[in-house]
Coordinates of C-alpha atoms in Angstrom, one line a residue:
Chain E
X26 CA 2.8 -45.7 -38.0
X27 CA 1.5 -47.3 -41.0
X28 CA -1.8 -46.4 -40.8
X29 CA -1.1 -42.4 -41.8
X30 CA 0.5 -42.8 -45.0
X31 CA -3.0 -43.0 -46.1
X32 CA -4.4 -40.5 -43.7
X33 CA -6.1 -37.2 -45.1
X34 CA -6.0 -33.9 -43.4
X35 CA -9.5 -34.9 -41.7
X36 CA -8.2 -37.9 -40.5
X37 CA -5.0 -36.2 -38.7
X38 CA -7.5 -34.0 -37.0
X39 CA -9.7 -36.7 -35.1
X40 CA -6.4 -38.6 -33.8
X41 CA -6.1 -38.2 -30.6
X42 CA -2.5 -38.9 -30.4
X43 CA -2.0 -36.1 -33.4
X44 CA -3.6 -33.5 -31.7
X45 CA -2.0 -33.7 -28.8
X46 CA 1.5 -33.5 -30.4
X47 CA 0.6 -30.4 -32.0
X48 CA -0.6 -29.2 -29.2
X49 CA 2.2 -30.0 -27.2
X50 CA 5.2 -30.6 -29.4
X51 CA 7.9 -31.4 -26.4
X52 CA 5.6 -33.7 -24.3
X53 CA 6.4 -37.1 -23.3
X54 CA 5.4 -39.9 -25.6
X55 CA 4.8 -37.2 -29.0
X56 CA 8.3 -37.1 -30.0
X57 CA 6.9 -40.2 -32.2
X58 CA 5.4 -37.7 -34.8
X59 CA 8.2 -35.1 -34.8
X60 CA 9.9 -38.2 -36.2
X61 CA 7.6 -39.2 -38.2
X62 CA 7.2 -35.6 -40.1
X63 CA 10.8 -35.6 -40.4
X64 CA 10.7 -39.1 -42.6
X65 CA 9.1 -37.5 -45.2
X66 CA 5.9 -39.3 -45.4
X67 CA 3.7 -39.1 -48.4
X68 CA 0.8 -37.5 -46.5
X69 CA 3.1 -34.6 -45.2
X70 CA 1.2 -31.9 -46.9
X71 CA -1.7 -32.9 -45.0
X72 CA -0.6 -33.1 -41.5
X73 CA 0.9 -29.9 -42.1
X74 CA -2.7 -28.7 -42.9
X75 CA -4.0 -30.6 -40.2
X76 CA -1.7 -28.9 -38.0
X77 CA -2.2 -25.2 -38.9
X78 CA -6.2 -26.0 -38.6
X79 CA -5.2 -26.7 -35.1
X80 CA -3.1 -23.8 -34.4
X81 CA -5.6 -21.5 -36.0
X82 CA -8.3 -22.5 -33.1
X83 CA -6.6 -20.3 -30.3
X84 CA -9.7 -18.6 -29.0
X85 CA -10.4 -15.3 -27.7
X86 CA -9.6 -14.5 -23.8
X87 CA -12.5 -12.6 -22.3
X88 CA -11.1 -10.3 -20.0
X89 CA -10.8 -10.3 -16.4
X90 CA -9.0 -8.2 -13.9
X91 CA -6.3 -9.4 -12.2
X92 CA -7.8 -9.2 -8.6
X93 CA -10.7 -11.0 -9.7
X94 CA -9.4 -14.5 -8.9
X95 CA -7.5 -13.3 -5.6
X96 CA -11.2 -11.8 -4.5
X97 CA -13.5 -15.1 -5.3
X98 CA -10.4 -17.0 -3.5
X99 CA -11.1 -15.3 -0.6
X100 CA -14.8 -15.5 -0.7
X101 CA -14.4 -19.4 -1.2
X102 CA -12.2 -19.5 1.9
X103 CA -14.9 -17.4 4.0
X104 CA -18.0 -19.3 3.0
X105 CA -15.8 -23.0 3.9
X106 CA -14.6 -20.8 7.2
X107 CA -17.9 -20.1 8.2
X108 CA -19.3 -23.8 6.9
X109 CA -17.5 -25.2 9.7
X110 CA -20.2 -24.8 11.9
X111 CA -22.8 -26.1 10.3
X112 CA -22.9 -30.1 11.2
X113 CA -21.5 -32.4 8.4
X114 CA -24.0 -34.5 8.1
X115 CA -27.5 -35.0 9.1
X116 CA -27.9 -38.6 11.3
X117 CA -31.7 -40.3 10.8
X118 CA -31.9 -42.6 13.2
X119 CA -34.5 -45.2 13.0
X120 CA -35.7 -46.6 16.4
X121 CA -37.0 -49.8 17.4
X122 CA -35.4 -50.8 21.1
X123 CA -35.7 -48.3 23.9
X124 CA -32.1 -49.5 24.9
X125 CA -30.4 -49.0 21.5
X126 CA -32.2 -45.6 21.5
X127 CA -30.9 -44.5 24.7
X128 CA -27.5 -45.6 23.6
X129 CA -28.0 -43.8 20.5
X130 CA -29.3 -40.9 22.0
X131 CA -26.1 -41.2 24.6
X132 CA -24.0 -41.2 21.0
X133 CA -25.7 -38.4 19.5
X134 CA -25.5 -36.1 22.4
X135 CA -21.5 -37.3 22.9
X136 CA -21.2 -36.2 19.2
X137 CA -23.2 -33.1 19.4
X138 CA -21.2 -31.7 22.0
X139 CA -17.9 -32.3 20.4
X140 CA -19.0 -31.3 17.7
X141 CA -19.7 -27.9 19.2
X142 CA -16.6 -27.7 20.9
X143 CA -14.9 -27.7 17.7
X144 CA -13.4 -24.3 16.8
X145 CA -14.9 -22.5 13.3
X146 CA -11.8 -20.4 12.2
X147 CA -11.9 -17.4 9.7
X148 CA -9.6 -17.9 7.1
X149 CA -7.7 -15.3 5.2
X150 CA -5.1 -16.2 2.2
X151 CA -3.1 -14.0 -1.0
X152 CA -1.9 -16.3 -4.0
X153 CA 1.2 -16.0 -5.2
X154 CA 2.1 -12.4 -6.7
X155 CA -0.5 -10.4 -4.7
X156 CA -0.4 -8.6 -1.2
X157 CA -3.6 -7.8 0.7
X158 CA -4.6 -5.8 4.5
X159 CA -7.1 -7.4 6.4
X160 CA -8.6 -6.2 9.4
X161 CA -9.0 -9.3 13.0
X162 CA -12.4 -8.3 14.9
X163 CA -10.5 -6.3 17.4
X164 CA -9.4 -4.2 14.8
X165 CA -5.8 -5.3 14.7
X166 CA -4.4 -4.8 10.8
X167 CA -3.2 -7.3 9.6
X168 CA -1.0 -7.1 6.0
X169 CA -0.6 -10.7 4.1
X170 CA 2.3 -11.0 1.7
X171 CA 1.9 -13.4 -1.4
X172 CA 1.2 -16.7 -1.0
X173 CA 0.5 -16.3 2.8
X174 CA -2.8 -16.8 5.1
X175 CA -4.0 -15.7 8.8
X176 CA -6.2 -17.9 10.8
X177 CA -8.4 -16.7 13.7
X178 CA -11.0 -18.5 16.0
X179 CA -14.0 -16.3 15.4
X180 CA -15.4 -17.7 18.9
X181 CA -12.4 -17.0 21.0
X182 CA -10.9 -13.5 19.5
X183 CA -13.0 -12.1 22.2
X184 CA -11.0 -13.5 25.2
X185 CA -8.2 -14.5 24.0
X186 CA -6.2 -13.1 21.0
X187 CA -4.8 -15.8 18.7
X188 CA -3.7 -16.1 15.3
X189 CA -2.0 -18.9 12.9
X190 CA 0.0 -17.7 10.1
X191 CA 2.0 -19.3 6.8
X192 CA 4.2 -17.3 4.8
X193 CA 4.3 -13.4 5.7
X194 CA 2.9 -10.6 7.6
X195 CA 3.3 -7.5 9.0
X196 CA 0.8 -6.9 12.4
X197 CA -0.6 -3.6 13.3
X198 CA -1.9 -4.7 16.9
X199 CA -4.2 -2.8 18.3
X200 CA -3.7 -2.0 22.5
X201 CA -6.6 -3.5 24.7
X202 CA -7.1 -3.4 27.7
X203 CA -9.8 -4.9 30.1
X204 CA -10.1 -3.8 33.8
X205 CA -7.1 -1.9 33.1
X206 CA -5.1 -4.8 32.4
X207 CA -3.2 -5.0 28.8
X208 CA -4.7 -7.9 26.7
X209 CA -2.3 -10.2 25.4
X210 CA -2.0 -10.7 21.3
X211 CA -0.2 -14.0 20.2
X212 CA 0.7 -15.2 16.6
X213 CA 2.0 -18.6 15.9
X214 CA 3.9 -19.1 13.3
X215 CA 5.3 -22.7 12.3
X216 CA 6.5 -24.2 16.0
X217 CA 7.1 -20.3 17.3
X218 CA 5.1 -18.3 19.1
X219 CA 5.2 -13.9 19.2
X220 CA 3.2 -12.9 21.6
X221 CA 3.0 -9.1 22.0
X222 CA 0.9 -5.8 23.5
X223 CA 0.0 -4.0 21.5
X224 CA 2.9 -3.4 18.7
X225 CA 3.9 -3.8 15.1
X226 CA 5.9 -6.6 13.4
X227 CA 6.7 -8.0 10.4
X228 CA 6.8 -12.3 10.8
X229 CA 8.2 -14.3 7.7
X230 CA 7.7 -17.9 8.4
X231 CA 9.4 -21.1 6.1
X232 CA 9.3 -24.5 6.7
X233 CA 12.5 -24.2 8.4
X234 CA 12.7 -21.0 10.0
X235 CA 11.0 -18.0 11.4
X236 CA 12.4 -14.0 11.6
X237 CA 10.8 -11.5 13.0
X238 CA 11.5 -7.9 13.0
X239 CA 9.8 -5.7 15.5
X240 CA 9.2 -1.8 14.4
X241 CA 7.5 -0.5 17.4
X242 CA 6.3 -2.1 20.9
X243 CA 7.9 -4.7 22.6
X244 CA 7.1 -8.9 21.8
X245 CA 7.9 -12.1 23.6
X246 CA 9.3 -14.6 20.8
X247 CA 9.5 -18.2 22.2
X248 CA 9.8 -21.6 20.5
X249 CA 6.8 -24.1 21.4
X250 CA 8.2 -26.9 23.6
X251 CA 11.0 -25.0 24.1
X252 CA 13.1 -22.7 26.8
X253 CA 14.3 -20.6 23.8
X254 CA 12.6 -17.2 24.2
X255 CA 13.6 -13.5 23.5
X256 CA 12.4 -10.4 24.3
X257 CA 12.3 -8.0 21.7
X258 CA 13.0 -4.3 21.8
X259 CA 12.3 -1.6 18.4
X260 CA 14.9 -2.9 15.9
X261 CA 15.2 -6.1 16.7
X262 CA 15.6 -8.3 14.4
X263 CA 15.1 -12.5 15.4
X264 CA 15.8 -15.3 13.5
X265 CA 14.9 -19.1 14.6
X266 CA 16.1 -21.5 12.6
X267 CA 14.3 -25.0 13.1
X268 CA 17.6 -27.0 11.9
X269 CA 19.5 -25.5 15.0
X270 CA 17.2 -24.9 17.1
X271 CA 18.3 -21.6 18.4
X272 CA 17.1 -17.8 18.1
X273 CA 20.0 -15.3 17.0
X274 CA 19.4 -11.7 17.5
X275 CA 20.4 -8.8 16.2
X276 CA 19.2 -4.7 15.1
X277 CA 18.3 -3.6 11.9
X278 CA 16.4 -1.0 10.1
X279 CA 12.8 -2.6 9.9
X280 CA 12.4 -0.4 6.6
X281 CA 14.5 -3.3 5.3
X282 CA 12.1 -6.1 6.3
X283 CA 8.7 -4.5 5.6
X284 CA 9.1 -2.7 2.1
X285 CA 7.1 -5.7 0.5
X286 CA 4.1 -3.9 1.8
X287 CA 4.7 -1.2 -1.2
X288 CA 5.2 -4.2 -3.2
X289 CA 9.1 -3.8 -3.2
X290 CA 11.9 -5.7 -1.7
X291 CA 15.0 -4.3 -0.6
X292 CA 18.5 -6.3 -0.2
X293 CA 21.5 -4.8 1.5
X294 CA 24.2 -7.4 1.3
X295 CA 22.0 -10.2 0.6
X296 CA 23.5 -13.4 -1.3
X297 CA 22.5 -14.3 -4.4
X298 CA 20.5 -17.5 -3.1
X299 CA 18.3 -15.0 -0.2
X300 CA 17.3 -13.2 -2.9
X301 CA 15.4 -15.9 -5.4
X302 CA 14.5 -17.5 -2.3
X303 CA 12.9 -14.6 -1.2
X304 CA 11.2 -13.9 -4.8
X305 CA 10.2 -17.7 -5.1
X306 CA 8.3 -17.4 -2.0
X307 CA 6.4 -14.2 -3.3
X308 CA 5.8 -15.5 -7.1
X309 CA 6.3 -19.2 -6.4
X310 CA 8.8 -19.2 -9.6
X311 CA 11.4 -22.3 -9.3
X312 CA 15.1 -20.2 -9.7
X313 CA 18.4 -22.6 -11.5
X314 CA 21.4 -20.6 -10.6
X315 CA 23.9 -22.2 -13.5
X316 CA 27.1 -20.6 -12.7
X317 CA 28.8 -21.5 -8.9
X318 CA 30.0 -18.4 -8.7
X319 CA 26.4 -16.6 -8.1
X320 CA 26.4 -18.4 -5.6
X321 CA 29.0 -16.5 -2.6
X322 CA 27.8 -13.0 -4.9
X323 CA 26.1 -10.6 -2.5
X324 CA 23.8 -7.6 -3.9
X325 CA 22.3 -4.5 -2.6
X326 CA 19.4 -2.6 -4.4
X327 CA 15.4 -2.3 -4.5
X328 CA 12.9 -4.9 -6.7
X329 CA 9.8 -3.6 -8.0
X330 CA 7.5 -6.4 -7.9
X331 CA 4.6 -5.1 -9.6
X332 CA 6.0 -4.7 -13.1
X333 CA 7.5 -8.1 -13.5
X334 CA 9.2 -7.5 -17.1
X335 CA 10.9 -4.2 -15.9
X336 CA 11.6 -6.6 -12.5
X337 CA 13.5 -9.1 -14.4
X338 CA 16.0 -6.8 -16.1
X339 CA 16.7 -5.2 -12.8
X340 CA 17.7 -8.1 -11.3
X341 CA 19.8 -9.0 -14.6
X342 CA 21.7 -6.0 -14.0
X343 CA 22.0 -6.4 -10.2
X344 CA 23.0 -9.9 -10.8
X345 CA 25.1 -9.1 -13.6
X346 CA 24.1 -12.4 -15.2
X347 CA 21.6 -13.4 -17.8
X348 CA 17.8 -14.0 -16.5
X349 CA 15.3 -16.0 -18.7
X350 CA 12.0 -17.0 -17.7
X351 CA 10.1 -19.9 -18.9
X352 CA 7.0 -20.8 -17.7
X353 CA 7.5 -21.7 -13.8
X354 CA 11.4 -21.5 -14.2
X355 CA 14.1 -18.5 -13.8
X356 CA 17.1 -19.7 -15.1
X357 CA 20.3 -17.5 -13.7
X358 CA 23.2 -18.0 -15.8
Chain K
X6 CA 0.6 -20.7 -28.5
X7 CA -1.1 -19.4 -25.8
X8 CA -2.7 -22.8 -24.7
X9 CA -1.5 -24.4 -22.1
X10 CA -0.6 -28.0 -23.3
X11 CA -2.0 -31.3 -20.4
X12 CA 0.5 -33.9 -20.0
X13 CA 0.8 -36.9 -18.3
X14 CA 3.0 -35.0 -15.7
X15 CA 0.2 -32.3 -15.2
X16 CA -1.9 -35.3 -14.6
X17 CA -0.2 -37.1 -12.4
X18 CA 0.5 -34.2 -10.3
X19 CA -2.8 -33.5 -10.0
X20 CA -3.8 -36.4 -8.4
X21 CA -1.1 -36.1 -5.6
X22 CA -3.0 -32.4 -4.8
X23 CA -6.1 -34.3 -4.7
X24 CA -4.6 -36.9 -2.2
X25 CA -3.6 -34.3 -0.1
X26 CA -6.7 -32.2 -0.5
X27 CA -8.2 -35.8 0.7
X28 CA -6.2 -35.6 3.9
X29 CA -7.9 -32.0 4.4
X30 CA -4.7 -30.1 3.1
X31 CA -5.9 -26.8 2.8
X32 CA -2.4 -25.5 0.7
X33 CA -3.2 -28.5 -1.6
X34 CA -6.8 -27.4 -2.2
X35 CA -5.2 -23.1 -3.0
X36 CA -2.7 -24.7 -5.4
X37 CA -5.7 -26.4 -7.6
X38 CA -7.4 -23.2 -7.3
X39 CA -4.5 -21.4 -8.6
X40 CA -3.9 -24.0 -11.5
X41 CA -6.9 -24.0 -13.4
X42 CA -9.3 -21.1 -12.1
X43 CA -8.2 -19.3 -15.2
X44 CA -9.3 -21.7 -17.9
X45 CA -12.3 -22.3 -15.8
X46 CA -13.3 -18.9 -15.9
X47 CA -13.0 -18.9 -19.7
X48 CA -14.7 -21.4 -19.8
X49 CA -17.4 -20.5 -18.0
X50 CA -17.6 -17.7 -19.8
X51 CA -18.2 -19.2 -22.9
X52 CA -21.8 -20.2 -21.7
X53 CA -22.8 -17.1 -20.1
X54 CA -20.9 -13.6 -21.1
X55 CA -21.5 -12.4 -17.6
X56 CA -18.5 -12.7 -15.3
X57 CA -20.3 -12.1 -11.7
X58 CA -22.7 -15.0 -12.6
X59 CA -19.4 -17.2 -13.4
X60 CA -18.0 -16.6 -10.5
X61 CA -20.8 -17.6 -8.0
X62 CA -20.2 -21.2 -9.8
X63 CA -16.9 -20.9 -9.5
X64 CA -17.2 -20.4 -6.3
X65 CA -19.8 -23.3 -5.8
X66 CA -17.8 -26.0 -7.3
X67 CA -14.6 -24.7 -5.4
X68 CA -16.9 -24.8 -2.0
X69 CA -18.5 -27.8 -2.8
X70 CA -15.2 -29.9 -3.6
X71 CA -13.5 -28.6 -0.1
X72 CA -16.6 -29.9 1.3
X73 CA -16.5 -33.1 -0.1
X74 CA -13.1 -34.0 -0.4
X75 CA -13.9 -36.9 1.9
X76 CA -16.2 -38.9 -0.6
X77 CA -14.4 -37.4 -3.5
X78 CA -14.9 -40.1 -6.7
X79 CA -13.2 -38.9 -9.7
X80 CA -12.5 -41.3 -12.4
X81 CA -11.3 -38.9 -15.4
X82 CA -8.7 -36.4 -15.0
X83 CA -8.6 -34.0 -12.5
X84 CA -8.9 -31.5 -15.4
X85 CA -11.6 -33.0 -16.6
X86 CA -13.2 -33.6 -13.3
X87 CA -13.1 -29.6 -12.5
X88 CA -14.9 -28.7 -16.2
X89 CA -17.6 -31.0 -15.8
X90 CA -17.9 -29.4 -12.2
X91 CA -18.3 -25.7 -13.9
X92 CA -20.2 -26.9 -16.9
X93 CA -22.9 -28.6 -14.7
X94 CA -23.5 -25.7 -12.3
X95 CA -23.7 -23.2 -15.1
X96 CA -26.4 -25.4 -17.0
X97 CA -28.2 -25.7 -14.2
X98 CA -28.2 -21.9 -13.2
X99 CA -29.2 -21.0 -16.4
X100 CA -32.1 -23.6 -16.0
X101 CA -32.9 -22.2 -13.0
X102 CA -32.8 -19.1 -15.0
X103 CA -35.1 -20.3 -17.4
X104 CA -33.2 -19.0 -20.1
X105 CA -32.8 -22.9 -21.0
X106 CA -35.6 -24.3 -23.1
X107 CA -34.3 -28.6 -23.3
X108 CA -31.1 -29.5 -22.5
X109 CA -31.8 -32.7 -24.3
X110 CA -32.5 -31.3 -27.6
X111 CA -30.3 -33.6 -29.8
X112 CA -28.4 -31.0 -31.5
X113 CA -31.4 -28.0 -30.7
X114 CA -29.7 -24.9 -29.5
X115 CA -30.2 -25.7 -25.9
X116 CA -27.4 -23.7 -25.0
X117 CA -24.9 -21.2 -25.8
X118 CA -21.2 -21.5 -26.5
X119 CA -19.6 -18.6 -28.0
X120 CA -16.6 -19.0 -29.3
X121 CA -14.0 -16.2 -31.0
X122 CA -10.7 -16.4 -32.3
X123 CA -8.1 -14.7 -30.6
X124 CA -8.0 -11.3 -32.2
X125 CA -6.3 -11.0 -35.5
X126 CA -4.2 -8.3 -33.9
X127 CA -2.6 -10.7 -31.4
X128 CA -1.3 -13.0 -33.9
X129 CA 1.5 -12.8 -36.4
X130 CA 0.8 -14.4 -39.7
X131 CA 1.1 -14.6 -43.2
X132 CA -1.2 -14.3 -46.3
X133 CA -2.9 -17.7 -46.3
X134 CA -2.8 -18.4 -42.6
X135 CA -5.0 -15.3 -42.6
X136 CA -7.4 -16.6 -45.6
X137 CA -7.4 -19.9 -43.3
X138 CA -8.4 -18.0 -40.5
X139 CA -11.1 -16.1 -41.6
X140 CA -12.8 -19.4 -43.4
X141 CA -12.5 -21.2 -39.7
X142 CA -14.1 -18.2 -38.4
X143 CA -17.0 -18.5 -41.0
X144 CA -17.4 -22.4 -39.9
X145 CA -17.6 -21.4 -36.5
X146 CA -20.2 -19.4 -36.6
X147 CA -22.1 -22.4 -38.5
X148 CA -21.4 -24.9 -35.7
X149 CA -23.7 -25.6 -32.8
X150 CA -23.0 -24.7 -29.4
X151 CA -22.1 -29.0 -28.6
X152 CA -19.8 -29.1 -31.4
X153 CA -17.9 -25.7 -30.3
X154 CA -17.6 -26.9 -26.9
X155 CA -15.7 -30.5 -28.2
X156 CA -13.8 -28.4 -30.4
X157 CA -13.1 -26.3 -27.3
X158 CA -12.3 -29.0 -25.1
X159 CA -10.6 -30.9 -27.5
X160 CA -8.0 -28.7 -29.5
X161 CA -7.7 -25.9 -27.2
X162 CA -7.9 -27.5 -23.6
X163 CA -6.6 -30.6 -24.7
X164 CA -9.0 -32.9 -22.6
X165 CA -9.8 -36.4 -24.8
X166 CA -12.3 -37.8 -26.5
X167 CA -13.2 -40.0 -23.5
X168 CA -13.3 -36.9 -20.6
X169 CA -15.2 -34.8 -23.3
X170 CA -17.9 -37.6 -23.8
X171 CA -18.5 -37.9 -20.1
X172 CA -18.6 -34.1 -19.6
X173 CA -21.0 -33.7 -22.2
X174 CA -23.1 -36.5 -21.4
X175 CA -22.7 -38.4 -24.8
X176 CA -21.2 -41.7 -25.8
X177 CA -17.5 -41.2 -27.0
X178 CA -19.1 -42.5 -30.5
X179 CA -21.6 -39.8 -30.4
X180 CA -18.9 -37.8 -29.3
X181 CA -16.9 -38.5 -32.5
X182 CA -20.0 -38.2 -34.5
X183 CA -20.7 -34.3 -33.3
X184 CA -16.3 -34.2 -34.5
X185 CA -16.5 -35.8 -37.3
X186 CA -19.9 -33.3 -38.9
X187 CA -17.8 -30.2 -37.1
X188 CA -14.5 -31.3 -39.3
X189 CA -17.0 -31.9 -42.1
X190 CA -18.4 -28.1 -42.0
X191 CA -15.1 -27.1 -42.2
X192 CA -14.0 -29.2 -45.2
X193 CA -17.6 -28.0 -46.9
X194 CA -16.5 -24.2 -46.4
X195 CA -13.2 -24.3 -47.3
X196 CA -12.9 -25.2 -50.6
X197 CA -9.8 -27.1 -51.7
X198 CA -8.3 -26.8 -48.1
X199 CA -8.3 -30.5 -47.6
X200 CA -7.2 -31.7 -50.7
X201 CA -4.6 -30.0 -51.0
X202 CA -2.6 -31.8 -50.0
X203 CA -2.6 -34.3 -53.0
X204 CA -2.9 -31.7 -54.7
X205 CA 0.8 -30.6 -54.1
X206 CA 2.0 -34.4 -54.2
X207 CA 1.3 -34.3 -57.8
X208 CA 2.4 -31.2 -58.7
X209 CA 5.4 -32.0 -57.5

């Protein structure tokens, strides 16, 4: 690094691999100037300059509420919902043989109608930290959890009732019936299917499981491709696990299982690990338990979410371990 | 610092969200969103100080990239990819707008970019960081609205020479050129800054 012993403040602040050191201290491949401050060049004084110019220029954050980005999400997910129907791309099709045209024309027509055949879902989804009630065309209310979506057919809703979900919910179905005969509602959710009359449920669904807890009504939970099935009664509570392939049942108080909705969570007995998984899958945080013995520990005792300083200290004292946050990572310890 | 620094990892993951936004993975394409809609609003902001205006943009680019994913070319960063993305649409609203006179006006005013530093009530410092501050605050109000936004990109976003170049439109040596008079303003209006340096070799 020859070249900066003769390098004036100026000079530090057009090189590129200057800046971003300052900028970014720990990152891979700067560790190169952190040693070469500490050797004591001649042209210290200036990079240290150099360096507070570049600190100086943090710049003002206009403000913006915090629902704003979770609102133009959602209008970016409608208008590429509703997009769907509109054809891709436009075919021009120049003509000079009868037969290639009619073959063409065969093509085209092939195309079109698959194309139409294709379903246009409506698309609903929360990032991570935010909760949000939406309402399915037959008025069924529908309450995402963070980092969650809904998925309807907007052409079929009509005759038959069928969502897709990731991540949590909690559905309000609404009772139809035509020609006095109940209309069937069903959610899938991973390789499971809930299908219900007219009821409401709370569905949490992972990459490797699914639960649901039934509050009112009665549902049919089966597994797709699959004899496993369960008919649920109030209380239930239903847990498929992907791994082993079967559903266990058992009752509990759906207070437990739906208090996200007033943006808390509530833990009775729950280990150590349910717990940041649970709160990884609402804030997407990564959690480091450092102690083994956090592991087995089980805690009981409510989480505000919405105040996540206040939130942090709780859990310290539930834990009765130390909690730091840094950037994406909790470390438990 | 509030900034948040780009890395090489940053990069390189994401490219793997754009290979999977590629193979029409809609979680993928929601995770980008999430990652930089913040400093893209900021940044949008900059141009025009009028949020609901931003956010059809916003939303624009987002739309037209889900669209697209298919034919998807992007030879700079991701990062770099998705500023270029809001800087066009704005410019081009705001043509539409008329509120544009030349966008090829060498160094004209052509646009706006306002840029503030973060209030003096956010930050802790000490006597001369203050005095440093406030003389970078006089500069900034001298600079044009192209030699803000490198600044911007540069030492805030952290985007390179290279990206900045091909999101402004300019050769990197023009690039360097807009730098090199912006660094020049500053050593103009603050007398003694950048010599001080030697200075305190000698007195020592």
């Amino acid at each position: 690094m020859d070249k900066y012993s003769t390098y004036q403040t100026e000079d530090f602040l057009k090189d590129e691999s200057f800046i971003n050191w300052v900028l970014d201290p720990e990152g891979a491949g700067n560790q190169a100037w952190t040693t070469w401050m500490n050797s004591g060049p001649a042209t210290k004084e200036a990079a240290q300059k150099a360096i507070e110019i570049i600190r100086t220029l943090d710049f003002k954050k206009e403000a913006v509420a915090g629902d704003f980005y979770g609102g133009l999400k959602q209008r970016i997910d409608h208008t590429i919902a509703m997009g769907q129907t509109v054809p891709a791309k436009r075919r021009t099709i120049q003509l000079s043989w009868l037969k290639a045209a009619a073959a063409i024309a065969g093509l085209i027509l092939l195309g079109w109608v698959f194309f139409n055949r294709k379903p246009s879902y409506t698309y609903f989804s929360t990032p991570y930290a935010a909760i949000k009630t939406v309402w399915l065309p037959d008025s069924t209310e529908v309450v995402l959890n963070a980092n969650s979506s809904v998925r309807y057919n907007k052409n079929r809703l009509n005759n038959t009732r069928e969502v897709l979900i990731t991540g949590e919910a909690f559905f309000k179905v609404r009772h139809v019936d035509i020609n006095g005969k109940a209309q069937a509602f069903k959610v899938y959710a991973g390789n499971t299917e809930i299908e219900v009359l007219g009821t409401e449920f709370n569905v949490r669904s992972t990459h490797e499981a699914t639960a649901v807890m039934l509050r009112a009504g009665k549902v049919r939970f089966s597994i797709t491709g699959s004899d496993a099935e369960k008919i649920m009664q109030p209380n239930d509570y239903c847990f498929y696990n992907k791994a082993q392939g079967t559903i266990s049942t058992r009752t509990a108080d759906p207070v437990m299982f739906t208090s996200w909705m007033e943006h808390k969570y509530r833990f009775e007995n729950a280990t150590i690990k349910e717990v940041c998984e649970t709160l990884k899958a609402y804030f997407g945080y990564d959690f480091i338990l450092r102690n083994d013995a956090l592991n087995t520990q089980t805690v009981s005792g409510t989480l505000e979410l919405q105040n996540e300083q206040v939130m942090w200290q709780v859990l310290s004292e539930l834990f009765n371990a130390k909690v730091a946050k840094q950037g994406n990572q909790v470390v438990i310890q | 610092m509030t900034r948040t620094p780009f890395d090489s990892h940053t990069a390189q993951e994401d490219r793997s969200l754009i290979i999977q936004i590629r193979s029409d993975d809609y979680a993928a394409f929601t995770l980008l969103y999430n990652k930089y809609i913040r400093q893209l609003t900021q940044y949008g902001l900059k141009f025009i100080p009028d949020l609901p205006a931003v956010e059809d943009c916003l939303h624009d680019v987002f739309v037209w990239l889900w669209t697209n994913r298919h034919k998807l070319q992007i030879h700079s960063s991701v990062k770099s990819y998705l500023f270029k993305s809001v800087r066009t649409t704005i410019l081009h609203l705001l043509q539409k707008q008329q509120r544009l006179q030349s966008l090829n006006a060498d160094d004209g005013p052509g646009y706006r970019f306002e840029l503030e530093l973060t209030p003096e009530s956010l930050v802790e410092q000490n006597e001369s960081q203050r005095q440093l501050r406030q003389q970078i605050e006089n500069v900034l109000q001298k600079l044009t609205a192209k030699q803000k936004e490198v600044i911007y990109l540069r030492y805030y976003e952290g985007l390179n020479f290279e990206d900045i170049a091909r999101n402004m439109n300019l050769s990197v040596k023009a690039c360097y050129k807009l730098m090199g008079r912006a660094i020049a303003t500053l050593k103009e209006s603050i007398p003694g800054v950048l010599s001080i340096g030697i200075l305190l070799m000698y007195c020592r």
